[in-house]
PDB file of C-alpha atoms and ligand atoms in Angstrom:
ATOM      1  CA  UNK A1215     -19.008 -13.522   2.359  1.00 42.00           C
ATOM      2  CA  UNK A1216     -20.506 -10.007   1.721  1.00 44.00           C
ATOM      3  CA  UNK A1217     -19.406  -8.947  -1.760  1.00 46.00           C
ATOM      4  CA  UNK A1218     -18.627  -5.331  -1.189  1.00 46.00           C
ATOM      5  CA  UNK A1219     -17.980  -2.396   1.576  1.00 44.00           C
ATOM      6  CA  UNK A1220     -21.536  -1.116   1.153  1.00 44.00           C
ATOM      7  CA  UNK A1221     -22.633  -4.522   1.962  1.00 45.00           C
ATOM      8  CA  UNK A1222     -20.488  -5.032   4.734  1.00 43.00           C
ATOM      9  CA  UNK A1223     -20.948  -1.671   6.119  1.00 41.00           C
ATOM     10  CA  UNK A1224     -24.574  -1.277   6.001  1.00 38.00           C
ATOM     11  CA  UNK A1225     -25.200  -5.245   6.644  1.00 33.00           C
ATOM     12  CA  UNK A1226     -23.193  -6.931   9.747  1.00 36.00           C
ATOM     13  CA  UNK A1227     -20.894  -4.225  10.206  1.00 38.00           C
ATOM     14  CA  UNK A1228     -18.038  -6.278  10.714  1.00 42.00           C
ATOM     15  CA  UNK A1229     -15.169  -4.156   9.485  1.00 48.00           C
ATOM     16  CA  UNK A1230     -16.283  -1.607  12.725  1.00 51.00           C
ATOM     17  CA  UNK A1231     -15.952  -4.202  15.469  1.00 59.00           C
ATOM     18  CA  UNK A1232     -12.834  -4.807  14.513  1.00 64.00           C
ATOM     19  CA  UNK A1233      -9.712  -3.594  15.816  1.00 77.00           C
ATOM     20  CA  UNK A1234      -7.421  -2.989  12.948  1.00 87.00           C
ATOM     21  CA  UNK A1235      -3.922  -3.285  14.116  1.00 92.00           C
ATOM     22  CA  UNK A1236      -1.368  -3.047  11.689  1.00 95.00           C
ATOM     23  CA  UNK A1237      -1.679  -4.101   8.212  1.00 97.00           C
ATOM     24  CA  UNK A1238       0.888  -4.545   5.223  1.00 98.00           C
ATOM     25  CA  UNK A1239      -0.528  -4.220   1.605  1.00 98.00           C
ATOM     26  CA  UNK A1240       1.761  -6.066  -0.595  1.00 98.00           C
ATOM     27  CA  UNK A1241       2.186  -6.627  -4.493  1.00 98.00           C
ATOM     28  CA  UNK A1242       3.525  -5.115  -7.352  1.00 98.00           C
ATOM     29  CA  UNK A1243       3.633  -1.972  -8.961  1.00 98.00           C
ATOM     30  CA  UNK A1244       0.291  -1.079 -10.213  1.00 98.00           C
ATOM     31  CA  UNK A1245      -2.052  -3.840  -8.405  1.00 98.00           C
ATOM     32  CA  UNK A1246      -4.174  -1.542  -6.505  1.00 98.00           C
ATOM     33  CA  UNK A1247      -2.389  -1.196  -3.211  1.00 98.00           C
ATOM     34  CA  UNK A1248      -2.845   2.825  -2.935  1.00 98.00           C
ATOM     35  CA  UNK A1249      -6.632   2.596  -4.352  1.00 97.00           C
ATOM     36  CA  UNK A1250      -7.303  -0.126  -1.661  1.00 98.00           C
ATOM     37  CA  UNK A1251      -5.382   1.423   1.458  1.00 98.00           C
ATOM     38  CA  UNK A1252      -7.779   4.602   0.766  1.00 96.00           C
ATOM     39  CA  UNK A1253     -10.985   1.922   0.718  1.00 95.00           C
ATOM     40  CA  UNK A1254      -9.475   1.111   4.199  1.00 95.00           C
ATOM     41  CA  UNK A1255      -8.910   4.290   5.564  1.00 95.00           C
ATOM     42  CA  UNK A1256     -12.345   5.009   5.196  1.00 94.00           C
ATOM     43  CA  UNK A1257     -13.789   1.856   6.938  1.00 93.00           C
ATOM     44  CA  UNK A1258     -11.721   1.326  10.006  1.00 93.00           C
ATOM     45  CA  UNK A1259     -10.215   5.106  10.185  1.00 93.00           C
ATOM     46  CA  UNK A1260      -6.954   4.513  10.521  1.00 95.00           C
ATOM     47  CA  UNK A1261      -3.764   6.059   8.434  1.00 97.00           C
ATOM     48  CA  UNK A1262      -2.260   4.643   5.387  1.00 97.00           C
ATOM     49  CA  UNK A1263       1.127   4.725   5.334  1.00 98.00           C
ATOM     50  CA  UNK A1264       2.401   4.798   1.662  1.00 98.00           C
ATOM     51  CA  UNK A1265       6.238   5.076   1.632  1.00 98.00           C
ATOM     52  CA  UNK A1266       6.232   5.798  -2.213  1.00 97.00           C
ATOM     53  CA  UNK A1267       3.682   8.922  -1.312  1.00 96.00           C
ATOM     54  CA  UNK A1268       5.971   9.811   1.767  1.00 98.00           C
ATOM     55  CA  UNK A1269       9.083   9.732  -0.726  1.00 98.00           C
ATOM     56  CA  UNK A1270       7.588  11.438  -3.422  1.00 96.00           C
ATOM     57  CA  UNK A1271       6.546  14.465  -0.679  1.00 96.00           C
ATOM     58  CA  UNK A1272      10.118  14.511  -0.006  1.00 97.00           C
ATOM     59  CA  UNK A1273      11.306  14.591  -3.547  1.00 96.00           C
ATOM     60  CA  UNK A1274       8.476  17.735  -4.693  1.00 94.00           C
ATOM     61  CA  UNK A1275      10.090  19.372  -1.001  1.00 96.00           C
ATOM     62  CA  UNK A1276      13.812  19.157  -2.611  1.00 96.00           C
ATOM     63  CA  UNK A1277      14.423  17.088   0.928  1.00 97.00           C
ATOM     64  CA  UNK A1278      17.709  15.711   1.487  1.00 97.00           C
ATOM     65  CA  UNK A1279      15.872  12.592   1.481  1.00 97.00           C
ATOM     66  CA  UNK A1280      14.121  13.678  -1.703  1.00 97.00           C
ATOM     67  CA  UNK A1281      17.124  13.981  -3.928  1.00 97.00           C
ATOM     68  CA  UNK A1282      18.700  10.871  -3.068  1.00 97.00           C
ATOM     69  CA  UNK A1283      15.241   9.461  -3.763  1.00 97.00           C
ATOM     70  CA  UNK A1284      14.693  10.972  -7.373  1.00 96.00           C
ATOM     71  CA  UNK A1285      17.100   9.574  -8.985  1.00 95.00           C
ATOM     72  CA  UNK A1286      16.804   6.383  -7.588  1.00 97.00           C
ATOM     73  CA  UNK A1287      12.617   6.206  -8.122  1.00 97.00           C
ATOM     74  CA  UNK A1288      12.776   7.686 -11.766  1.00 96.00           C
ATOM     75  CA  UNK A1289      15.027   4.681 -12.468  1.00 96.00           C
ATOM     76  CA  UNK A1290      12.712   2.218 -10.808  1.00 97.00           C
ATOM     77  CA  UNK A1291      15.034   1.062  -8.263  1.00 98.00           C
ATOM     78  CA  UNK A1292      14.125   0.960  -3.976  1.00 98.00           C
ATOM     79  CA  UNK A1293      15.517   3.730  -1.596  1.00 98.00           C
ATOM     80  CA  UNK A1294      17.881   2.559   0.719  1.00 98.00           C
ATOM     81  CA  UNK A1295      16.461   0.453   3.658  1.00 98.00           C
ATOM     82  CA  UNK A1296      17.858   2.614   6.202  1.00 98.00           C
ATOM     83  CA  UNK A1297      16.437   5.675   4.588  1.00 98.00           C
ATOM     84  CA  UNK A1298      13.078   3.988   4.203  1.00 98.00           C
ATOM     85  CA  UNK A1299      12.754   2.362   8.047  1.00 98.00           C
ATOM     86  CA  UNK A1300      14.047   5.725   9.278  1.00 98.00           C
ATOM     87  CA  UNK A1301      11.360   7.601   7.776  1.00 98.00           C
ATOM     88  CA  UNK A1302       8.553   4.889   8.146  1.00 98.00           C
ATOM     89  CA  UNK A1303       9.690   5.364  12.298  1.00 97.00           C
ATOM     90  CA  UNK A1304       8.912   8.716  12.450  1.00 97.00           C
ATOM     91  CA  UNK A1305       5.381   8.308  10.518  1.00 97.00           C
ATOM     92  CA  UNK A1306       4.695   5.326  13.206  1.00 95.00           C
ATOM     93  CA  UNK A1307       5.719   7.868  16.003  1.00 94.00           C
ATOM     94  CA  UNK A1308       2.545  10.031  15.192  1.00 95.00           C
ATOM     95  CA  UNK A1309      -0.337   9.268  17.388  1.00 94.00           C
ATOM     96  CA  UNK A1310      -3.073   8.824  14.855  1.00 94.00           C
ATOM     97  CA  UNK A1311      -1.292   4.892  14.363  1.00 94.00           C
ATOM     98  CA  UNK A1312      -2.313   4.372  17.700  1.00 90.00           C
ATOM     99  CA  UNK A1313      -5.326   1.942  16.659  1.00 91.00           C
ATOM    100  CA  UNK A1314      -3.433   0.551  14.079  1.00 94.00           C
ATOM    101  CA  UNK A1315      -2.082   1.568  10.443  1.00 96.00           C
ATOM    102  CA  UNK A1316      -2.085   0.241   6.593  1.00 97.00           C
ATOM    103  CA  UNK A1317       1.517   0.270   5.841  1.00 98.00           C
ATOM    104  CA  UNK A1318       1.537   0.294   1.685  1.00 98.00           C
ATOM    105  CA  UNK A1319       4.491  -0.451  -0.172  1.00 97.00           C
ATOM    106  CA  UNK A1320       6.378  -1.515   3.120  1.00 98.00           C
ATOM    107  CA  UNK A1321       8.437  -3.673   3.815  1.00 98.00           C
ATOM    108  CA  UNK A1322      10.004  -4.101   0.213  1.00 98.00           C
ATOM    109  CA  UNK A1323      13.097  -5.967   1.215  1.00 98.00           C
ATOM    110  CA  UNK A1324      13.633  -9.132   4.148  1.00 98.00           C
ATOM    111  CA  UNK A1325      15.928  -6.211   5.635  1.00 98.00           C
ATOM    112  CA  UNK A1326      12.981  -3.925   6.018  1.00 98.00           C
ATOM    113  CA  UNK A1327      10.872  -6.795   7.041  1.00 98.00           C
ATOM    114  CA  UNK A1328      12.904  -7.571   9.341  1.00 97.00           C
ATOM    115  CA  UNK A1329      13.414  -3.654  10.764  1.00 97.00           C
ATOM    116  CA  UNK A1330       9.471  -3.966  11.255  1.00 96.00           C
ATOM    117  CA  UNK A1331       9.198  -7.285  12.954  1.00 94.00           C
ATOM    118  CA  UNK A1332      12.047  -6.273  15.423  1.00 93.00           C
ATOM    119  CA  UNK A1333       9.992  -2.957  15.901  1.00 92.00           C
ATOM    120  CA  UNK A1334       6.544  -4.882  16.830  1.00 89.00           C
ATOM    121  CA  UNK A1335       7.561  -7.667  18.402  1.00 85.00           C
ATOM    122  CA  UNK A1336       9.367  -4.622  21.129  1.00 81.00           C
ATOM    123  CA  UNK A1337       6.412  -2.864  21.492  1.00 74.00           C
ATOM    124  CA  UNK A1338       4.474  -6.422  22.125  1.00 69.00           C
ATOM    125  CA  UNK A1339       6.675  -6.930  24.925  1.00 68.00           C
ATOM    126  CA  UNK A1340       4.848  -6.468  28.157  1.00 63.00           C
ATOM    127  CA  UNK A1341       1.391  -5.313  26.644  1.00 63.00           C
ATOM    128  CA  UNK A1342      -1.595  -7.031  27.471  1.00 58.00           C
ATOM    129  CA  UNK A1343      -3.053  -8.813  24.137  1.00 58.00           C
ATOM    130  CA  UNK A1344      -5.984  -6.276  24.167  1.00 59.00           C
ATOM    131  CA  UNK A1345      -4.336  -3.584  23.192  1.00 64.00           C
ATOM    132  CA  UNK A1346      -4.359  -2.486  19.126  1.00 64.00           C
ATOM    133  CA  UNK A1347      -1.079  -1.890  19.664  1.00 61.00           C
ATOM    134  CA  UNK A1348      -0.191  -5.495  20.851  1.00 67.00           C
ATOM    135  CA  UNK A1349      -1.673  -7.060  17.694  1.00 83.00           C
ATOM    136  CA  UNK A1350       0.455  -8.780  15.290  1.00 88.00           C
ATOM    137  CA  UNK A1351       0.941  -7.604  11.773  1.00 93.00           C
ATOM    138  CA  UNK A1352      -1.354  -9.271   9.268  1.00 96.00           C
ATOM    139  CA  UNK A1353      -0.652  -9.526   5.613  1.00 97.00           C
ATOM    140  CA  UNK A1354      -2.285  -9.186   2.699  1.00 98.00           C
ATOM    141  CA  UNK A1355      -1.121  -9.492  -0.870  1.00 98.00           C
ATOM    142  CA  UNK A1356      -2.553  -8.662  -3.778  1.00 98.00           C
ATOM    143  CA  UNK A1357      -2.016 -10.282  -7.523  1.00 98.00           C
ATOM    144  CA  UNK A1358      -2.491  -9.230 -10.436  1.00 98.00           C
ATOM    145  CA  UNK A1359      -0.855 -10.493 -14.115  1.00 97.00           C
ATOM    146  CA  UNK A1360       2.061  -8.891 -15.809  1.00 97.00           C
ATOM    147  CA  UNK A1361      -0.094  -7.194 -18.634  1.00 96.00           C
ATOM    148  CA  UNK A1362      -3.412  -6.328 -16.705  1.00 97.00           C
ATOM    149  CA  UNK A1363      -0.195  -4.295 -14.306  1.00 98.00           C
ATOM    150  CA  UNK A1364       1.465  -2.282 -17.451  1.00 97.00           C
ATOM    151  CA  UNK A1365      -2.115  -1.229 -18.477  1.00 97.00           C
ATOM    152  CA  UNK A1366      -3.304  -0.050 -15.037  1.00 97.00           C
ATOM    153  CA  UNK A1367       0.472   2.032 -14.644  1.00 98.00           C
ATOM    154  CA  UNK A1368      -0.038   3.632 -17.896  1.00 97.00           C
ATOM    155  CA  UNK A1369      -3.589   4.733 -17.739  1.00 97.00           C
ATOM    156  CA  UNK A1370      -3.053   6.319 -13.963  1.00 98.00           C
ATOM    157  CA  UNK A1371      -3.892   9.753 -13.423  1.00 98.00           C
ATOM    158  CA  UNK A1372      -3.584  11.301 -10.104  1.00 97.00           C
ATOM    159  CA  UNK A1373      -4.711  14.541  -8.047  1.00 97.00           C
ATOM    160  CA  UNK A1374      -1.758  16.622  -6.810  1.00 94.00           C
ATOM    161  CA  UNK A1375      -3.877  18.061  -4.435  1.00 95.00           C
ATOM    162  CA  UNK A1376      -6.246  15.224  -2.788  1.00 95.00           C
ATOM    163  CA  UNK A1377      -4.574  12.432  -3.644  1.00 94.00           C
ATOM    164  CA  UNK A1378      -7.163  10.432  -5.521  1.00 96.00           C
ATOM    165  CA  UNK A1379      -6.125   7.836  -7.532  1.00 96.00           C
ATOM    166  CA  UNK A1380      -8.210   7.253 -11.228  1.00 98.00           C
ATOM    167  CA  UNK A1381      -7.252   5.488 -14.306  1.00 97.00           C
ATOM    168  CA  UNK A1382      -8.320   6.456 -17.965  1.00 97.00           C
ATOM    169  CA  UNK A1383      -9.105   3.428 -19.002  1.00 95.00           C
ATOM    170  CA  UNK A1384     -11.012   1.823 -15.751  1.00 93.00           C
ATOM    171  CA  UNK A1385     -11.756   4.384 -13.647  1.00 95.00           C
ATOM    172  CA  UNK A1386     -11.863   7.812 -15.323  1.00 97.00           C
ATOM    173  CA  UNK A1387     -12.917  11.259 -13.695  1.00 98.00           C
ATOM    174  CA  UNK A1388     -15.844  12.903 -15.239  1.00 98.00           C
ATOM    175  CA  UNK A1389     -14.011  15.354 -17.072  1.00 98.00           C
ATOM    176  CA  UNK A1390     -10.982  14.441 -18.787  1.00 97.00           C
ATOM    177  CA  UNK A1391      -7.683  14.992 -16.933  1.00 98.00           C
ATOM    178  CA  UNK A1392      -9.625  16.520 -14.262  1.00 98.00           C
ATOM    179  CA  UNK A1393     -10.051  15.988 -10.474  1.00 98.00           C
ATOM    180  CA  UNK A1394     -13.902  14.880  -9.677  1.00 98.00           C
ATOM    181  CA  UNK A1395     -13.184  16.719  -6.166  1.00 97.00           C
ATOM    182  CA  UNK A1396     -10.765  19.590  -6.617  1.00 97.00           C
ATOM    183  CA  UNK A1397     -10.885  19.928  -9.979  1.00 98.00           C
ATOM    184  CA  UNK A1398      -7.354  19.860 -10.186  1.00 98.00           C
ATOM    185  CA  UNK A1399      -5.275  18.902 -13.177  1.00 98.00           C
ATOM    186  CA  UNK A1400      -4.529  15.729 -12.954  1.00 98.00           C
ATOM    187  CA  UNK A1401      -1.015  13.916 -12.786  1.00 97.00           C
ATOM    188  CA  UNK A1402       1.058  11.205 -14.348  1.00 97.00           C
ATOM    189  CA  UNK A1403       3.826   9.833 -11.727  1.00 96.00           C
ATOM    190  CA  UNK A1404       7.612  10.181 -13.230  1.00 93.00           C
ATOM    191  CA  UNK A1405       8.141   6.487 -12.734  1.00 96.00           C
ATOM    192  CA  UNK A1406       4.715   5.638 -14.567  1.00 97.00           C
ATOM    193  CA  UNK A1407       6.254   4.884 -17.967  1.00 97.00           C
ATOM    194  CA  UNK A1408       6.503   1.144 -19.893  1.00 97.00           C
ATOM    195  CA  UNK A1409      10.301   1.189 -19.154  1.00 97.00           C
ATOM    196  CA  UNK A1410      10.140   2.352 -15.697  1.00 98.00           C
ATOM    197  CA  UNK A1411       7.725  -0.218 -15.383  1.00 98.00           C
ATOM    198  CA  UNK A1412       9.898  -3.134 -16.097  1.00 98.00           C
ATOM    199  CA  UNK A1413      12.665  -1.724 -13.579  1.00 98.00           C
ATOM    200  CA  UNK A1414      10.519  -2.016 -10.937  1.00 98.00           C
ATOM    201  CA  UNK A1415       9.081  -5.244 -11.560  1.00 98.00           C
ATOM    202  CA  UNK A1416      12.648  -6.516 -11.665  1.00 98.00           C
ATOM    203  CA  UNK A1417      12.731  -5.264  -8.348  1.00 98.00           C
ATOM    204  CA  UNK A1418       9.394  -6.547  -6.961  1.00 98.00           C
ATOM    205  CA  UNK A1419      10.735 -10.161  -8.158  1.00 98.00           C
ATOM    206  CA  UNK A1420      14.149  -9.822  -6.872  1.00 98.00           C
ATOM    207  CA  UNK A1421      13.545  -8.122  -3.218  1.00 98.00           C
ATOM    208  CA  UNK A1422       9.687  -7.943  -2.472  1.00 98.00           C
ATOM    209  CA  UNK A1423       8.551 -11.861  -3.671  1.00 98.00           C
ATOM    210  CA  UNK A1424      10.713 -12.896  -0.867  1.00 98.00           C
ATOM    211  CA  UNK A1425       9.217 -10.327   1.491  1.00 98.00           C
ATOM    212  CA  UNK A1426       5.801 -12.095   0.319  1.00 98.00           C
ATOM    213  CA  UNK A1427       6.761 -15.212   1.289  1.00 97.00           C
ATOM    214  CA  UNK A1428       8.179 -14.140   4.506  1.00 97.00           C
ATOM    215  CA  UNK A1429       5.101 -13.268   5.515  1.00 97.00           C
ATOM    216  CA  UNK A1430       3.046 -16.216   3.921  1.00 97.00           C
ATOM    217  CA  UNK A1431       5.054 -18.871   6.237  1.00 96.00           C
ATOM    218  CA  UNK A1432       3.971 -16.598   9.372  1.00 92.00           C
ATOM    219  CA  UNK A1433       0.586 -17.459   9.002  1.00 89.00           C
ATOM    220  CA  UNK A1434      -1.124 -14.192   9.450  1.00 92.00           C
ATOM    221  CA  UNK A1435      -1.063 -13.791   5.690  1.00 97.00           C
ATOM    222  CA  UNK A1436      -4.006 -13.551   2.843  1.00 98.00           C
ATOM    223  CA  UNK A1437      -3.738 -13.507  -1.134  1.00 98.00           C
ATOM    224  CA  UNK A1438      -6.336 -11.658  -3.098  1.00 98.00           C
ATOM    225  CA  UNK A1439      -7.312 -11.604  -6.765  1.00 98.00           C
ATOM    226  CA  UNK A1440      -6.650  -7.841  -7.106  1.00 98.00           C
ATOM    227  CA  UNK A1441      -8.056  -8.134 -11.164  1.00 98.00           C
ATOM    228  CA  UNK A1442     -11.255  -7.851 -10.290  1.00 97.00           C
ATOM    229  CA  UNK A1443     -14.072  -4.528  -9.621  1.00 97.00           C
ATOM    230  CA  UNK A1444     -12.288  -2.325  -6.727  1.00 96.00           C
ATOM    231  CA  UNK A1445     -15.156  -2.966  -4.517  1.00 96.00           C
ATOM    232  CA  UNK A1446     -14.845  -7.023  -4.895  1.00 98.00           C
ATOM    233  CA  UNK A1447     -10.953  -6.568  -3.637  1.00 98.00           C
ATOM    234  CA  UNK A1448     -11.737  -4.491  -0.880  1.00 97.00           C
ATOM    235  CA  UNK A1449     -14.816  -6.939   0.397  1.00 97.00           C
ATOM    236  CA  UNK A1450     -12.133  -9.643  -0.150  1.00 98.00           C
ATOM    237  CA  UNK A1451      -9.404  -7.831   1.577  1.00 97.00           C
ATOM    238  CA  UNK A1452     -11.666  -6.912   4.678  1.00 95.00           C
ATOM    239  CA  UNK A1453     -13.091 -10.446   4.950  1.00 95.00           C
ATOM    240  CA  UNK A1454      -9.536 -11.436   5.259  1.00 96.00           C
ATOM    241  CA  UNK A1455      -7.994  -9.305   7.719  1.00 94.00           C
ATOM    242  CA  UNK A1456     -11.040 -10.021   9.661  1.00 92.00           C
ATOM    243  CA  UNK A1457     -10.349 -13.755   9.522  1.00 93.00           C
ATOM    244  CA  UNK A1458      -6.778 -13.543  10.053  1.00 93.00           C
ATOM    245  CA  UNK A1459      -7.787 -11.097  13.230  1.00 89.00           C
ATOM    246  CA  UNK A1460      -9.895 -13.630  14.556  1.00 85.00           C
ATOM    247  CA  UNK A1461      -7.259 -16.542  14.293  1.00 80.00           C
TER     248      UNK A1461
HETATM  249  P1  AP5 B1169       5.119   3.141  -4.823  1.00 62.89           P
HETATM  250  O1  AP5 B1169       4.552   4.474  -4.949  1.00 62.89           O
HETATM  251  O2  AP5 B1169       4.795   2.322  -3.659  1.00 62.89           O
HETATM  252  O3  AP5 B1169       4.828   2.347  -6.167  1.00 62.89           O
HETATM  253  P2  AP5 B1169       4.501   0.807  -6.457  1.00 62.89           P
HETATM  254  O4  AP5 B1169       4.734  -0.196  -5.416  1.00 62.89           O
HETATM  255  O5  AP5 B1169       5.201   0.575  -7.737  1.00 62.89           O
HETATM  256  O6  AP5 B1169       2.974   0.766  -6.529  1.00 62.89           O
HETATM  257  P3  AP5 B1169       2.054   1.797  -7.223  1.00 62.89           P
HETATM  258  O7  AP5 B1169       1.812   2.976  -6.353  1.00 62.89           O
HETATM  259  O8  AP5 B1169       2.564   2.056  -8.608  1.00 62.89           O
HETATM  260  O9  AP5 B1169       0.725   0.929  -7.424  1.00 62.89           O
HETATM  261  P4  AP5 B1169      -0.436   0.602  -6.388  1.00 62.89           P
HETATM  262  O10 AP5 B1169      -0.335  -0.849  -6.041  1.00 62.89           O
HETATM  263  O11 AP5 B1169      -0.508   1.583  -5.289  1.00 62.89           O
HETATM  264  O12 AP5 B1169      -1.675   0.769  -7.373  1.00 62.89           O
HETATM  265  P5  AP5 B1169      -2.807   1.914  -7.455  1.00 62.89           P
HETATM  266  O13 AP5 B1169      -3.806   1.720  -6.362  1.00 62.89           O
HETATM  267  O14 AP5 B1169      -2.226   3.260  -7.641  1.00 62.89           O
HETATM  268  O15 AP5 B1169       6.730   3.259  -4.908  1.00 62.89           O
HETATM  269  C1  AP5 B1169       7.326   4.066  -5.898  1.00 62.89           C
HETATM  270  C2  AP5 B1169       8.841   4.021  -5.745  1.00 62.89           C
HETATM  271  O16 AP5 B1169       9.211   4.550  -4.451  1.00 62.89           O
HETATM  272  C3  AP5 B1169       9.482   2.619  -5.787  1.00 62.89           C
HETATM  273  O17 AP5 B1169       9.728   2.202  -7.108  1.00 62.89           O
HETATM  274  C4  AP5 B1169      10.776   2.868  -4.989  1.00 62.89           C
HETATM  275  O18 AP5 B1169      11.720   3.537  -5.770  1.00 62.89           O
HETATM  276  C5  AP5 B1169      10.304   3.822  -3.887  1.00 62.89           C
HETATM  277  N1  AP5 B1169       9.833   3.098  -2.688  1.00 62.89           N
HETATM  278  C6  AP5 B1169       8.541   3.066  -2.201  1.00 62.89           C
HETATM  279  N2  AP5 B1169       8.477   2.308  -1.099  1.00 62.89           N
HETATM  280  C7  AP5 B1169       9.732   1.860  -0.874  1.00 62.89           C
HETATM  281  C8  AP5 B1169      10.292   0.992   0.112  1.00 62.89           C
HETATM  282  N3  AP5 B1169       9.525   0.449   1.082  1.00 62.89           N
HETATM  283  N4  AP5 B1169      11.595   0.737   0.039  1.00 62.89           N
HETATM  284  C9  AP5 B1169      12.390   1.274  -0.936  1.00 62.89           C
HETATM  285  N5  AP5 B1169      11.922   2.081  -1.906  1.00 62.89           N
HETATM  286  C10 AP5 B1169      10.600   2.367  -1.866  1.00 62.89           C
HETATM  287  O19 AP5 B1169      -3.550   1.455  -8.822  1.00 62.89           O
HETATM  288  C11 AP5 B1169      -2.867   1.514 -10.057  1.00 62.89           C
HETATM  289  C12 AP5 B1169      -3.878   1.840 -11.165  1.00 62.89           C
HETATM  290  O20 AP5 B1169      -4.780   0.762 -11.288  1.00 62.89           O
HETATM  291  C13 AP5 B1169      -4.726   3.091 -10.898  1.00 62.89           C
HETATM  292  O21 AP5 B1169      -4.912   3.785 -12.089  1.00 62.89           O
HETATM  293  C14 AP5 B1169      -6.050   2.515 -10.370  1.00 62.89           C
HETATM  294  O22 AP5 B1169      -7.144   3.358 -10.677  1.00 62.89           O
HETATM  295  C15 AP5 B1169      -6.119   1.195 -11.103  1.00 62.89           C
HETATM  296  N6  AP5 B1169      -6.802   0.151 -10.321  1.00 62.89           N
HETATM  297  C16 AP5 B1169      -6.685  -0.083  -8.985  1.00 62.89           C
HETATM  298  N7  AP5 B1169      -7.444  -1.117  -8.624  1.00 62.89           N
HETATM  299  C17 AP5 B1169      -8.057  -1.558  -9.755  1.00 62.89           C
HETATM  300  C18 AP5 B1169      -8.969  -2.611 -10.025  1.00 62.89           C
HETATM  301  N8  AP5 B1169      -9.403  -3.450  -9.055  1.00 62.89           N
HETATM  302  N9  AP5 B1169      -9.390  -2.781 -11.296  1.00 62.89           N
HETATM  303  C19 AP5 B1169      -8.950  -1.964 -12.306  1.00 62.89           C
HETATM  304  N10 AP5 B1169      -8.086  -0.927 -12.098  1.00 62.89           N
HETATM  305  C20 AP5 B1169      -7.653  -0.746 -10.832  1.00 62.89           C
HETATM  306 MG1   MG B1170       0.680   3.205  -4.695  1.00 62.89          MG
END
């Protein structure tokens, strides 16, 4: 198995033959879901979908959406499924999905899962299997333990501007509180705090572990060891879509 992207980009080139399809990044708060999607992105070219980035747009817009999602995120608790599956329609509406998508962060809840399943298996109907869009969803989780998770959330810094995702502790920019590419100031989320924290790991264990295994007895479904180098999970998460893909 190659050991990183460089490896597998510059070696067999596997993650380019492939046709991505759609793929869920699942785990809990802080285990490297938004830092991998963006790995992704760059390989196979296709969108991440990150419905905590698409709510927190909405909440720095004042959105309707936005204010019933402030309160609700700076408590640690999920948005309403019907408020989440709305909005996650009208991202997967936009053309740029149309060789498949890394949905991170959804589904959170067996209602959402179930939203999405009802949504793919429609669009399935009457396709030939060829098609990127007639692929099945594959899963990958990540895991990470409960300590290794509260140290990651409270050392992330982000850029308002680009996005980028860096950690003081792991993965700091070159100046302090700094963005390596826009030089930006960098950010600490709202909902990044040790008692925020625990709020929405009650929530991951409550409504998400169920959405994990949900997806686990499908088959199409991988766990990675997210506590190790970023490169390592991402060779580990492409060798597994690419296996599941294959199936
Ligand atoms: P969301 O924004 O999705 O937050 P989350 O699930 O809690 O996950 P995070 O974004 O905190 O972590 P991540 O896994 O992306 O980790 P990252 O790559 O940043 O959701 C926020 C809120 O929005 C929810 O609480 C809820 O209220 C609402 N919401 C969102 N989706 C919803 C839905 N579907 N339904 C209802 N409500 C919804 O990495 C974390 C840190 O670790 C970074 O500093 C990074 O540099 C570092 N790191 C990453 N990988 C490694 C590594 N391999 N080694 C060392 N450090 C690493
Ligand atoms: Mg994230």
């Amino acid at each position: 198995m190659p050991s990183s992207v460089t490896e597998l980009q510059s070696g067999r080139a596997m993650g380019h033959s492939t046709i991505p399809g759609p793929i869920l990044l699942l785990g809990a708060p802080g285990v490297g879901k938004g830092t991998q999607a963006k790995e992704l992105v760059k390989l196979w070219g296709i969108p991440q979908i990150s419905t905590g980035d698409l709510l927190r747009f909405h909440k720095a817009n004042g959105t309707p959406l936005g204010l019933i999602a402030k309160e609700l995120m700076d408590r640690g608790e999920l948005v309403h499924d019907d408020l989440v599956n709305e909005m996650v329609a009208e991202r997967l509406a936009q053309p740029d999905t149309a060789r498949g998508y890394i949905l991170d962060g959804f589904p959170r809840t067996l209602k959402q899962a179930d939203w999405l399943d009802a949504r793919l298996d429609a669009k399935l109907a009457g396709r030939p299997s060829t098609q990127p869009q007639s692929l099945p969803v594959v899963a990958v989780s990540l895991k990470v333990d409960y300590n290794q998770l509260l140290r990651r959330i409270t050392g992330r810094r982000n850029c308002p501007v680009c996005g980028t995702i860096y950690n003081i502790y792991v993965k700091p920019p070159k100046v302090e509180g700094v963005c390596d590419l826009e030089g930006a100031a960098l950010v600490q989320r709202a909902d990044d705090t040790e008692e925020v924290f625990a709020e929405r790991m009650k929530s991951y264990a409550a409504l998400t572990e169920p959405v994990v295994d949900h997806y686990r007895s499908q088959g199409r479904f991988a766990e990675v060891d997210g506590d190790q180098p970023i490169e390592v999970v991402s060779a580990g998460i492409i060798a597994a879509v690419e296996r599941l893909r294959a199936k």
